[in-house]
Every structure is written in C-alpha cells, then in structure tokens.
Amino acid sequence: MSHRWSNPFEPFFASQGVAVLDGGLSTALEDAGHDLDHPLWSAKILLERPHAVRKAHEEYLAAGADCIITSSYQVSRDGLLAAGVPPDEAVAVLRRSTDLAMDARESFLEEGGCREGRLPPLVAASIGPYGAALADGSEYRGDYGLSVPRLQEFHRWRWEILAAGPADLLACETIPAVAEAEALLGLLHDTPHRWAWFSFTCRDDGHLGDGTPLSDVLGLFRGVERVAALGVNCVRPEWVPGLLEILTGGSDVPVIVYPNSGEEYVPAGKRWVPRADGVDPVAEGAAWVRRGARIVGGCCRVGVARVRDLRTALLPPAAG
C-alpha cells in the first residue's frame, strides 16, 4: 500500500471522520498469558513466539482497529546484541516485526474483514524512545543527557530498516524529550518518501517528560511535510483534554491520542491498580474527538476488548 504523496490517514478522515488505533500490544500479549518481564519486553515474544505477535495484531484488526502498530517499539541493535542475537540476525528480527503485522492485515483482508464497508487498515512501524532500550523508566522522564546527534545515531539503524520496509508509515512513540523529537525529525527530513507520526509522553497536561512545554515542541513541526499526526500516548487519560487544547491550538496537523487505561502503575510490584479518580479512555473517546482528536486508541492496559468498545463508541454500526 503506497502513501508516498498523501497522508495515509486521509481516506479514513474523508470516509468516517476519525481513525481508530489499536491498543497496547504488550497488553494483548499479557492477556494471552505471555510473560514480558524481560529487558526486551514485547520484543521478547517477537524473538521467541512470533506467531503470538501476529495473533495479537489479528485480534486488534477484528476488534475494529484502522491501524495496527508493529512490535518494534523496544527493538534496538544494542538490545538485541545484549540478548545474544547475532548482528546479521538482528536486522531480520526487526524486519520480522513489520512482516508479522503485514501478514495479519493480509489475512484480515482475505477473510473479508472489509466487507462491512471498512477501509483497508494501516500498518505503522513503531519507533520507541531511547529510554525504552534501557528498560529503566527513563523513557518517561527523558533525562538521557545525550545530544541530538547521539540520539539520532541511536535511532538511525532502526529508522532506516523500517523506512525501507513495507509499512504504511512510521510511528515515533512515547517521545519524552525535545532533543529526541529533534533527532527523529532530522531522520524524517533525510527520508523524503516516508510519512511518520510523532507522539509524546508527558508528566502532566502540558509538559513532556523532560519538562519542556508541549507548546514549545510543536513549534519544531511547523511547516514540516509528511507529518501524519502529532499527539500524545502513554499518558493519564485525565490529562488528554488539556493536552488536546495545546495540540489543536498549536498545529494544523491531525491530532493522535492513545493514553493508558487510567489505572495506576506501582513500580515496586510491577502491577497496575485501579484509581478512584481514574478516567475511562473509552468513555471519553467521543469527547476527545469533539475536542479535535482525529486518531484515537489506547496504550498500556488498553486491550482488544476495549478497542472494540472504542470503535463502537466512535463509529456506531449504523454510522460506521
């Protein structure tokens, strides 16, 4: 599927007004009984049980996702080498992440997934932040202490392989620091045939993980071509209204939001617990669209069933 000259999401905006994103791949894998307690996180399953990754993609497509994100979020050359993967095989592992998603889409289409008027879904190749490779939580803080050139050097290996692959676009996700946004934006400039979205993780309803005002970061993208969407992910859903106000007021690029479930993560026990004041992202999805979001999905702890509910809320059968 080629989208070289136009935003890959445009057909969805024209046909249904909004696009539904999938949920957390790790959530779907954990719900299926897979243990992700490993530095490679979901990439561990990519290495050991690739069929499980494909099945998770298929489940999200069946649930109504218009776009699925590949399992490359935590894949890095250094991380794979540290896990004992030979250098030549590391490239194959990264490519496999896209191939599995493409295979899942092909199977979905062959089985008549679009017979009810749905458009062929998109595949977005995930590019997670530098901190994801460290597996120490710094992906939410952005306190790397690295220069833009050094961050660009880290990302280039994965970027070039994924950009040369068959995915419809790249998904630069969970960006916690302005320096990392600059690094990834530079790689987009160097790849004239590719579209990408850029999604930030924030410490509150106005600042990136490193403390930079979101409004300041949006300035980096003014006038930049081939930015499919700008937005936030892996944030508390109660922050989304404030973040949407900044995103819609500071840019004319389509806005993407895919927050966490609204539960609280307890690092000590590596578990999620309900919050009394938690906001349900599925219940709020339609309100976020009214506030200007064009692409809505879920991140941590938002699984297949919740994406199905989200599609029903945003695109009721009579209208969808």
Coordinates of N, CA and C in Angstrom, one line a residue, residues 18-204:
V18 N -12.8 9.9 11.6 CA -11.8 9.6 12.7 C -11.2 8.2 12.3
A19 N -10.0 8.0 12.8 CA -9.4 6.6 12.7 C -9.2 6.0 14.1
V20 N -9.5 4.7 14.2 CA -9.3 4.0 15.4 C -8.0 3.3 15.4
L21 N -7.2 3.6 16.4 CA -5.9 2.9 16.6 C -6.1 1.7 17.5
D22 N -5.1 0.8 17.4 CA -5.1 -0.4 18.3 C -4.8 0.0 19.7
G23 N -4.7 -1.0 20.6 CA -4.3 -0.8 22.0 C -2.9 -1.2 22.2
G24 N -2.6 -1.5 23.4 CA -1.2 -1.9 23.8 C -0.9 -3.3 23.3
L25 N 0.1 -3.5 22.5 CA 0.5 -4.8 22.1 C 0.9 -5.7 23.2
S26 N 1.6 -5.0 24.2 CA 2.0 -5.8 25.4 C 0.8 -6.3 26.2
T27 N -0.2 -5.4 26.2 CA -1.5 -5.8 26.9 C -2.1 -7.0 26.3
A28 N -2.2 -7.0 25.0 CA -2.8 -8.2 24.3 C -2.0 -9.5 24.5
L29 N -0.7 -9.3 24.5 CA 0.2 -10.5 24.7 C 0.1 -11.0 26.2
E30 N 0.1 -10.1 27.1 CA -0.1 -10.5 28.5 C -1.4 -11.1 28.8
D31 N -2.5 -10.6 28.2 CA -3.8 -11.1 28.3 C -3.9 -12.6 27.8
A32 N -3.0 -12.8 26.8 CA -2.9 -14.2 26.2 C -2.0 -15.1 27.0
G33 N -1.4 -14.6 28.1 CA -0.7 -15.4 29.0 C 0.8 -15.4 28.8
H34 N 1.3 -14.4 28.1 CA 2.8 -14.4 27.8 C 3.5 -13.5 28.9
D35 N 4.6 -13.9 29.3 CA 5.4 -13.2 30.3 C 6.3 -12.2 29.6
L36 N 6.2 -10.9 29.9 CA 7.0 -9.9 29.3 C 8.0 -9.3 30.2
D37 N 8.3 -10.0 31.3 CA 9.2 -9.4 32.3 C 10.6 -9.7 31.8
H38 N 11.1 -8.8 30.9 CA 12.4 -9.0 30.3 C 12.8 -7.7 29.7
P39 N 14.1 -7.4 29.6 CA 14.6 -6.1 29.1 C 14.0 -5.8 27.7
L40 N 13.8 -6.9 26.9 CA 13.2 -6.6 25.5 C 11.7 -6.5 25.5
W41 N 11.1 -6.7 26.6 CA 9.6 -6.5 26.8 C 8.9 -7.3 25.7
S42 N 8.0 -6.7 24.9 CA 7.3 -7.4 23.9 C 8.1 -7.9 22.8
A43 N 9.3 -7.4 22.6 CA 10.3 -7.9 21.6 C 10.7 -9.3 22.0
K44 N 10.6 -9.6 23.2 CA 11.0 -11.0 23.7 C 10.1 -12.0 23.0
I45 N 8.8 -11.7 22.8 CA 7.8 -12.6 22.2 C 8.1 -12.6 20.7
L46 N 8.5 -11.4 20.1 CA 8.9 -11.3 18.7 C 10.0 -12.3 18.4
L47 N 10.9 -12.5 19.3 CA 12.0 -13.4 19.2 C 11.6 -14.9 19.3
E48 N 10.8 -15.1 20.4 CA 10.5 -16.5 20.8 C 9.2 -17.1 20.2
R49 N 8.2 -16.2 20.1 CA 6.9 -16.7 19.6 C 6.3 -15.7 18.7
P50 N 6.9 -15.6 17.5 CA 6.3 -14.6 16.6 C 4.9 -14.8 16.2
H51 N 4.4 -16.0 16.2 CA 3.0 -16.3 15.9 C 2.1 -15.6 16.8
A52 N 2.5 -15.5 18.1 CA 1.7 -14.8 19.1 C 1.5 -13.3 18.8
V53 N 2.6 -12.7 18.3 CA 2.5 -11.3 17.9 C 1.5 -11.1 16.7
R54 N 1.6 -12.0 15.7 CA 0.7 -11.9 14.6 C -0.7 -12.1 15.1
K55 N -1.0 -13.0 16.0 CA -2.3 -13.2 16.5 C -2.9 -12.0 17.2
A56 N -2.0 -11.3 18.0 CA -2.4 -10.1 18.7 C -2.8 -9.0 17.7
H57 N -2.0 -8.9 16.6 CA -2.4 -7.9 15.5 C -3.8 -8.3 14.9
E58 N -4.0 -9.6 14.7 CA -5.2 -10.0 14.1 C -6.4 -9.7 15.0
E59 N -6.2 -9.9 16.3 CA -7.3 -9.6 17.2 C -7.7 -8.2 17.2
Y60 N -6.7 -7.3 17.2 CA -6.9 -5.9 17.1 C -7.7 -5.5 15.8
L61 N -7.3 -6.1 14.7 CA -8.0 -5.8 13.5 C -9.4 -6.2 13.6
A62 N -9.7 -7.4 14.1 CA -11.0 -7.9 14.2 C -11.8 -7.0 15.2
A63 N -11.2 -6.4 16.1 CA -11.9 -5.6 17.1 C -12.2 -4.2 16.5
G64 N -11.7 -3.9 15.4 CA -12.0 -2.6 14.7 C -10.9 -1.6 14.5
A65 N -9.7 -2.0 14.8 CA -8.6 -1.0 14.6 C -8.4 -0.7 13.1
D66 N -8.3 0.6 12.8 CA -8.0 1.0 11.5 C -6.5 1.1 11.3
C67 N -5.7 1.0 12.3 CA -4.2 1.0 12.2 C -3.6 0.1 13.3
I68 N -2.7 -0.7 13.0 CA -2.0 -1.5 14.0 C -0.5 -1.1 14.0
I69 N 0.1 -1.2 15.2 CA 1.4 -0.7 15.4 C 2.3 -2.0 15.6
T70 N 3.5 -2.0 14.9 CA 4.3 -3.2 14.9 C 5.0 -3.4 16.3
S71 N 5.6 -4.5 16.5 CA 6.2 -4.9 17.7 C 7.7 -4.5 17.8
S72 N 8.1 -3.4 17.1 CA 9.4 -2.9 17.1 C 9.7 -1.8 18.1
Y73 N 8.8 -1.5 19.0 CA 8.9 -0.4 20.0 C 10.2 -0.5 20.8
Q74 N 10.5 -1.7 21.3 CA 11.7 -1.9 22.1 C 12.8 -2.6 21.5
V75 N 12.8 -2.7 20.1 CA 13.8 -3.3 19.4 C 14.9 -2.3 19.1
S76 N 16.1 -2.6 19.5 CA 17.3 -1.8 19.2 C 18.5 -2.7 18.9
R77 N 19.4 -2.3 18.1 CA 20.6 -3.1 17.8 C 21.3 -3.5 19.1
D78 N 21.6 -2.5 19.9 CA 22.3 -2.9 21.2 C 21.5 -3.8 22.1
G79 N 20.2 -3.6 22.1 CA 19.4 -4.5 23.0 C 19.4 -5.9 22.5
L80 N 19.3 -6.1 21.1 CA 19.3 -7.4 20.6 C 20.7 -8.1 20.8
L81 N 21.7 -7.3 20.5 CA 23.1 -7.9 20.7 C 23.3 -8.4 22.2
A82 N 22.8 -7.5 23.1 CA 22.9 -7.9 24.5 C 22.1 -9.2 24.9
A83 N 21.1 -9.4 24.1 CA 20.2 -10.6 24.3 C 20.8 -11.8 23.6
G84 N 22.0 -11.6 23.0 CA 22.6 -12.8 22.3 C 22.2 -13.0 20.8
V85 N 21.6 -12.0 20.2 CA 21.2 -12.1 18.8 C 22.3 -11.6 18.0
P86 N 22.8 -12.4 17.0 CA 23.9 -12.0 16.2 C 23.6 -10.8 15.3
P87 N 24.5 -10.0 14.9 CA 24.2 -8.7 14.2 C 23.4 -8.9 12.9
D88 N 23.8 -10.0 12.1 CA 23.0 -10.2 10.9 C 21.6 -10.6 11.2
E89 N 21.4 -11.4 12.2 CA 20.0 -11.8 12.6 C 19.2 -10.7 13.2
A90 N 19.9 -9.7 13.8 CA 19.2 -8.5 14.4 C 18.4 -7.8 13.3
V91 N 18.9 -7.7 12.2 CA 18.2 -7.0 11.1 C 17.0 -7.8 10.7
A92 N 17.1 -9.1 10.6 CA 16.0 -10.0 10.3 C 14.9 -9.9 11.3
V93 N 15.3 -9.8 12.6 CA 14.3 -9.7 13.7 C 13.5 -8.4 13.6
L94 N 14.2 -7.3 13.3 CA 13.5 -6.0 13.1 C 12.5 -6.1 11.9
R95 N 13.0 -6.6 10.8 CA 12.1 -6.7 9.7 C 10.9 -7.6 10.0
R96 N 11.1 -8.6 10.8 CA 10.0 -9.6 11.1 C 8.9 -8.8 11.8
S97 N 9.2 -7.8 12.6 CA 8.1 -7.1 13.3 C 7.1 -6.5 12.3
T98 N 7.6 -5.9 11.2 CA 6.7 -5.4 10.1 C 6.0 -6.5 9.4
D99 N 6.8 -7.6 9.1 CA 6.2 -8.7 8.3 C 5.0 -9.3 9.0
L100 N 5.1 -9.5 10.3 CA 4.0 -10.1 11.1 C 2.8 -9.2 11.0
A101 N 2.9 -7.9 11.1 CA 1.8 -7.0 11.0 C 1.2 -7.0 9.6
M102 N 2.1 -7.0 8.6 CA 1.6 -7.1 7.2 C 0.8 -8.4 7.0
D103 N 1.4 -9.5 7.5 CA 0.7 -10.8 7.3 C -0.7 -10.8 8.0
A104 N -0.7 -10.2 9.2 CA -2.0 -10.1 9.9 C -3.0 -9.3 9.1
R105 N -2.6 -8.2 8.5 CA -3.5 -7.4 7.7 C -4.0 -8.2 6.4
E106 N -3.0 -8.9 5.8 CA -3.4 -9.7 4.6 C -4.4 -10.7 4.9
S107 N -4.2 -11.4 6.0 CA -5.1 -12.4 6.5 C -6.5 -11.8 6.8
F108 N -6.5 -10.7 7.4 CA -7.8 -10.0 7.7 C -8.5 -9.6 6.4
L109 N -7.8 -9.1 5.5 CA -8.5 -8.8 4.2 C -8.9 -10.0 3.4
E110 N -8.1 -11.0 3.4 CA -8.5 -12.3 2.7 C -9.8 -12.9 3.3
E111 N -9.9 -12.7 4.6 CA -11.1 -13.3 5.3 C -12.3 -12.4 5.3
G112 N -12.2 -11.3 4.5 CA -13.4 -10.4 4.3 C -13.6 -9.4 5.4
G113 N -12.5 -9.0 6.0 CA -12.5 -8.0 7.1 C -13.1 -6.7 6.7
C114 N -13.1 -6.4 5.4 CA -13.6 -5.0 4.9 C -15.0 -5.1 4.3
R115 N -15.6 -6.3 4.4 CA -16.9 -6.4 3.7 C -18.0 -5.5 4.3
E116 N -17.8 -5.1 5.5 CA -18.9 -4.2 6.1 C -18.6 -2.7 5.9
G117 N -17.8 -2.4 4.8 CA -17.5 -1.1 4.5 C -16.3 -0.5 5.1
R118 N -15.5 -1.3 5.9 CA -14.3 -0.8 6.5 C -13.2 -0.6 5.4
L119 N -12.4 0.4 5.6 CA -11.3 0.6 4.7 C -10.2 -0.3 5.1
P120 N -9.3 -0.7 4.1 CA -8.1 -1.5 4.5 C -7.3 -0.8 5.5
P121 N -7.0 -1.5 6.6 CA -6.3 -0.9 7.7 C -4.8 -0.6 7.4
L122 N -4.2 0.3 8.2 CA -2.8 0.7 8.0 C -1.9 -0.1 9.0
V123 N -0.7 -0.2 8.6 CA 0.4 -0.8 9.4 C 1.4 0.3 9.7
A124 N 1.6 0.6 11.0 CA 2.6 1.7 11.4 C 3.8 1.0 12.1
A125 N 5.0 1.3 11.6 CA 6.2 0.7 12.2 C 6.6 1.5 13.4
S126 N 6.7 0.9 14.5 CA 6.9 1.6 15.8 C 8.4 1.9 16.0
I127 N 8.7 3.1 16.4 CA 10.0 3.6 16.8 C 9.9 4.1 18.2
G128 N 10.2 3.3 19.2 CA 10.1 3.7 20.6 C 11.3 4.6 20.9
P129 N 11.3 5.3 22.1 CA 12.3 6.2 22.5 C 13.6 5.5 23.0
Y130 N 14.6 6.2 23.1 CA 15.9 5.7 23.5 C 15.8 5.0 24.9
G131 N 15.0 5.6 25.8 CA 14.9 5.1 27.1 C 14.3 3.7 27.1
A132 N 13.5 3.3 26.1 CA 12.8 2.0 26.1 C 13.9 0.9 26.0
A133 N 15.0 1.2 25.3 CA 16.1 0.2 25.2 C 16.8 0.1 26.5
L134 N 16.8 1.1 27.3 CA 17.4 1.0 28.6 C 16.6 0.2 29.7
A135 N 15.3 0.2 29.4 CA 14.4 -0.5 30.3 C 14.5 -0.1 31.8
D136 N 14.7 1.2 32.0 CA 14.9 1.7 33.4 C 13.9 2.8 33.7
G137 N 12.9 3.0 32.9 CA 11.9 4.0 33.2 C 12.2 5.4 32.6
S138 N 13.4 5.5 32.1 CA 13.8 6.9 31.6 C 13.1 7.3 30.3
E139 N 12.4 6.3 29.7 CA 11.6 6.7 28.5 C 10.4 7.6 28.9
Y140 N 10.1 7.7 30.2 CA 9.0 8.6 30.6 C 9.6 9.9 31.2
R141 N 10.9 9.9 31.5 CA 11.5 11.1 32.0 C 12.3 11.9 31.0
G142 N 12.9 11.2 30.1 CA 13.7 11.8 29.1 C 15.0 12.4 29.5
D143 N 15.5 12.0 30.7 CA 16.7 12.5 31.3 C 17.9 11.7 30.8
Y144 N 18.1 11.7 29.5 CA 19.2 10.9 29.0 C 20.6 11.5 29.1
G145 N 20.6 12.9 29.0 CA 21.9 13.5 29.0 C 22.6 13.3 27.7
L146 N 21.9 13.1 26.6 CA 22.5 12.8 25.3 C 22.2 13.9 24.3
S147 N 23.1 14.2 23.4 CA 22.9 15.3 22.4 C 22.0 14.8 21.3
V148 N 21.5 15.7 20.5 CA 20.7 15.4 19.3 C 21.4 14.4 18.4
P149 N 22.7 14.7 18.0 CA 23.4 13.8 17.1 C 23.5 12.4 17.7
R150 N 23.8 12.3 19.0 CA 23.9 11.0 19.6 C 22.6 10.2 19.6
L151 N 21.5 10.9 19.8 CA 20.2 10.2 19.8 C 19.9 9.8 18.3
Q152 N 20.2 10.7 17.4 CA 20.0 10.4 16.0 C 20.8 9.1 15.6
E153 N 22.0 9.1 16.1 CA 22.8 7.9 15.8 C 22.2 6.6 16.3
F154 N 21.6 6.7 17.5 CA 21.0 5.5 18.1 C 19.8 5.1 17.3
H155 N 19.0 6.0 16.8 CA 17.8 5.7 16.1 C 18.0 5.3 14.6
R156 N 19.1 5.7 14.1 CA 19.2 5.6 12.6 C 19.1 4.2 12.1
W157 N 19.8 3.2 12.8 CA 19.7 1.8 12.4 C 18.3 1.3 12.2
R158 N 17.5 1.5 13.2 CA 16.1 1.0 13.2 C 15.3 1.8 12.2
W159 N 15.5 3.1 12.2 CA 14.7 4.0 11.3 C 14.9 3.6 9.8
E160 N 16.2 3.4 9.4 CA 16.5 3.1 8.0 C 16.0 1.8 7.6
I161 N 16.0 0.8 8.5 CA 15.5 -0.5 8.1 C 14.0 -0.5 8.0
L162 N 13.3 0.1 9.0 CA 11.8 0.2 8.9 C 11.3 1.1 7.8
A163 N 12.0 2.2 7.5 CA 11.6 3.1 6.5 C 11.8 2.4 5.1
A164 N 12.7 1.5 5.0 CA 12.9 0.7 3.7 C 11.9 -0.4 3.6
G165 N 11.1 -0.7 4.6 CA 10.2 -1.8 4.6 C 8.8 -1.4 4.1
P166 N 7.8 -2.3 4.2 CA 6.5 -2.1 3.5 C 5.5 -1.5 4.4
A167 N 5.8 -1.1 5.6 CA 4.8 -0.4 6.5 C 4.3 0.9 5.8
D168 N 3.0 1.3 6.1 CA 2.4 2.4 5.5 C 3.0 3.7 6.0
L169 N 3.5 3.7 7.3 CA 4.1 4.9 7.9 C 4.9 4.5 9.1
L170 N 5.6 5.4 9.7 CA 6.4 5.2 10.9 C 5.7 5.8 12.1
A171 N 5.7 5.2 13.2 CA 5.1 5.7 14.5 C 6.2 6.0 15.5
C172 N 6.6 7.3 15.6 CA 7.6 7.7 16.6 C 6.8 7.9 17.9
E173 N 7.0 7.0 18.9 CA 6.1 7.0 20.0 C 6.8 7.3 21.3
T174 N 6.0 7.7 22.3 CA 6.4 7.9 23.7 C 7.7 8.7 23.8
I175 N 7.7 9.8 23.0 CA 8.9 10.7 23.0 C 8.8 11.6 24.2
P176 N 9.8 11.5 25.1 CA 9.8 12.2 26.4 C 10.6 13.5 26.4
A177 N 11.4 13.7 25.4 CA 12.3 14.8 25.4 C 12.4 15.6 24.1
V178 N 12.6 16.9 24.2 CA 12.7 17.7 23.0 C 13.8 17.3 22.1
A179 N 15.0 16.9 22.7 CA 16.1 16.5 22.0 C 15.8 15.3 21.1
E180 N 15.0 14.4 21.7 CA 14.7 13.2 20.9 C 13.7 13.5 19.8
A181 N 12.8 14.5 20.0 CA 12.0 14.9 18.9 C 12.8 15.5 17.8
E182 N 13.8 16.3 18.1 CA 14.6 16.9 17.1 C 15.4 15.8 16.3
A183 N 15.9 14.8 17.0 CA 16.6 13.8 16.4 C 15.8 13.0 15.4
L184 N 14.6 12.7 15.8 CA 13.7 11.9 14.9 C 13.2 12.7 13.7
L185 N 13.0 14.0 14.0 CA 12.5 14.9 12.9 C 13.6 15.0 11.9
G186 N 14.9 15.0 12.3 CA 16.0 15.1 11.4 C 16.0 13.8 10.5
L187 N 15.7 12.7 11.0 CA 15.7 11.5 10.2 C 14.5 11.5 9.2
L188 N 13.4 12.1 9.6 CA 12.3 12.3 8.7 C 12.8 13.1 7.5
H189 N 13.5 14.2 7.8 CA 14.0 15.1 6.7 C 14.9 14.3 5.7
D190 N 15.6 13.3 6.3 CA 16.5 12.5 5.4 C 15.8 11.4 4.7
T191 N 14.5 11.2 4.9 CA 13.8 10.1 4.2 C 12.6 10.7 3.5
P192 N 12.8 11.3 2.3 CA 11.8 12.1 1.6 C 10.5 11.3 1.2
H193 N 10.6 10.0 1.2 CA 9.4 9.2 0.7 C 8.6 8.7 1.9
R194 N 8.9 9.1 3.1 CA 8.2 8.5 4.2 C 7.3 9.5 5.0
W195 N 6.2 9.0 5.5 CA 5.4 9.7 6.5 C 5.6 9.1 7.9
A196 N 5.4 10.0 8.9 CA 5.5 9.5 10.3 C 4.6 10.3 11.2
W197 N 4.2 9.7 12.2 CA 3.5 10.5 13.3 C 4.5 10.6 14.5
F198 N 4.3 11.6 15.3 CA 5.1 11.9 16.4 C 4.2 12.0 17.6
S199 N 4.4 11.2 18.6 CA 3.6 11.1 19.8 C 4.4 11.2 21.1
F200 N 4.0 12.1 22.0 CA 4.9 12.5 23.1 C 4.3 11.9 24.4
T201 N 5.1 11.6 25.3 CA 4.7 11.2 26.7 C 4.9 12.4 27.6
C202 N 4.0 12.6 28.5 CA 4.0 13.9 29.3 C 3.9 13.6 30.8
R203 N 4.4 14.5 31.5 CA 4.4 14.4 33.0 C 3.2 15.0 33.6
D204 N 2.4 15.8 32.8 CA 1.2 16.4 33.3 C 0.4 16.8 32.0

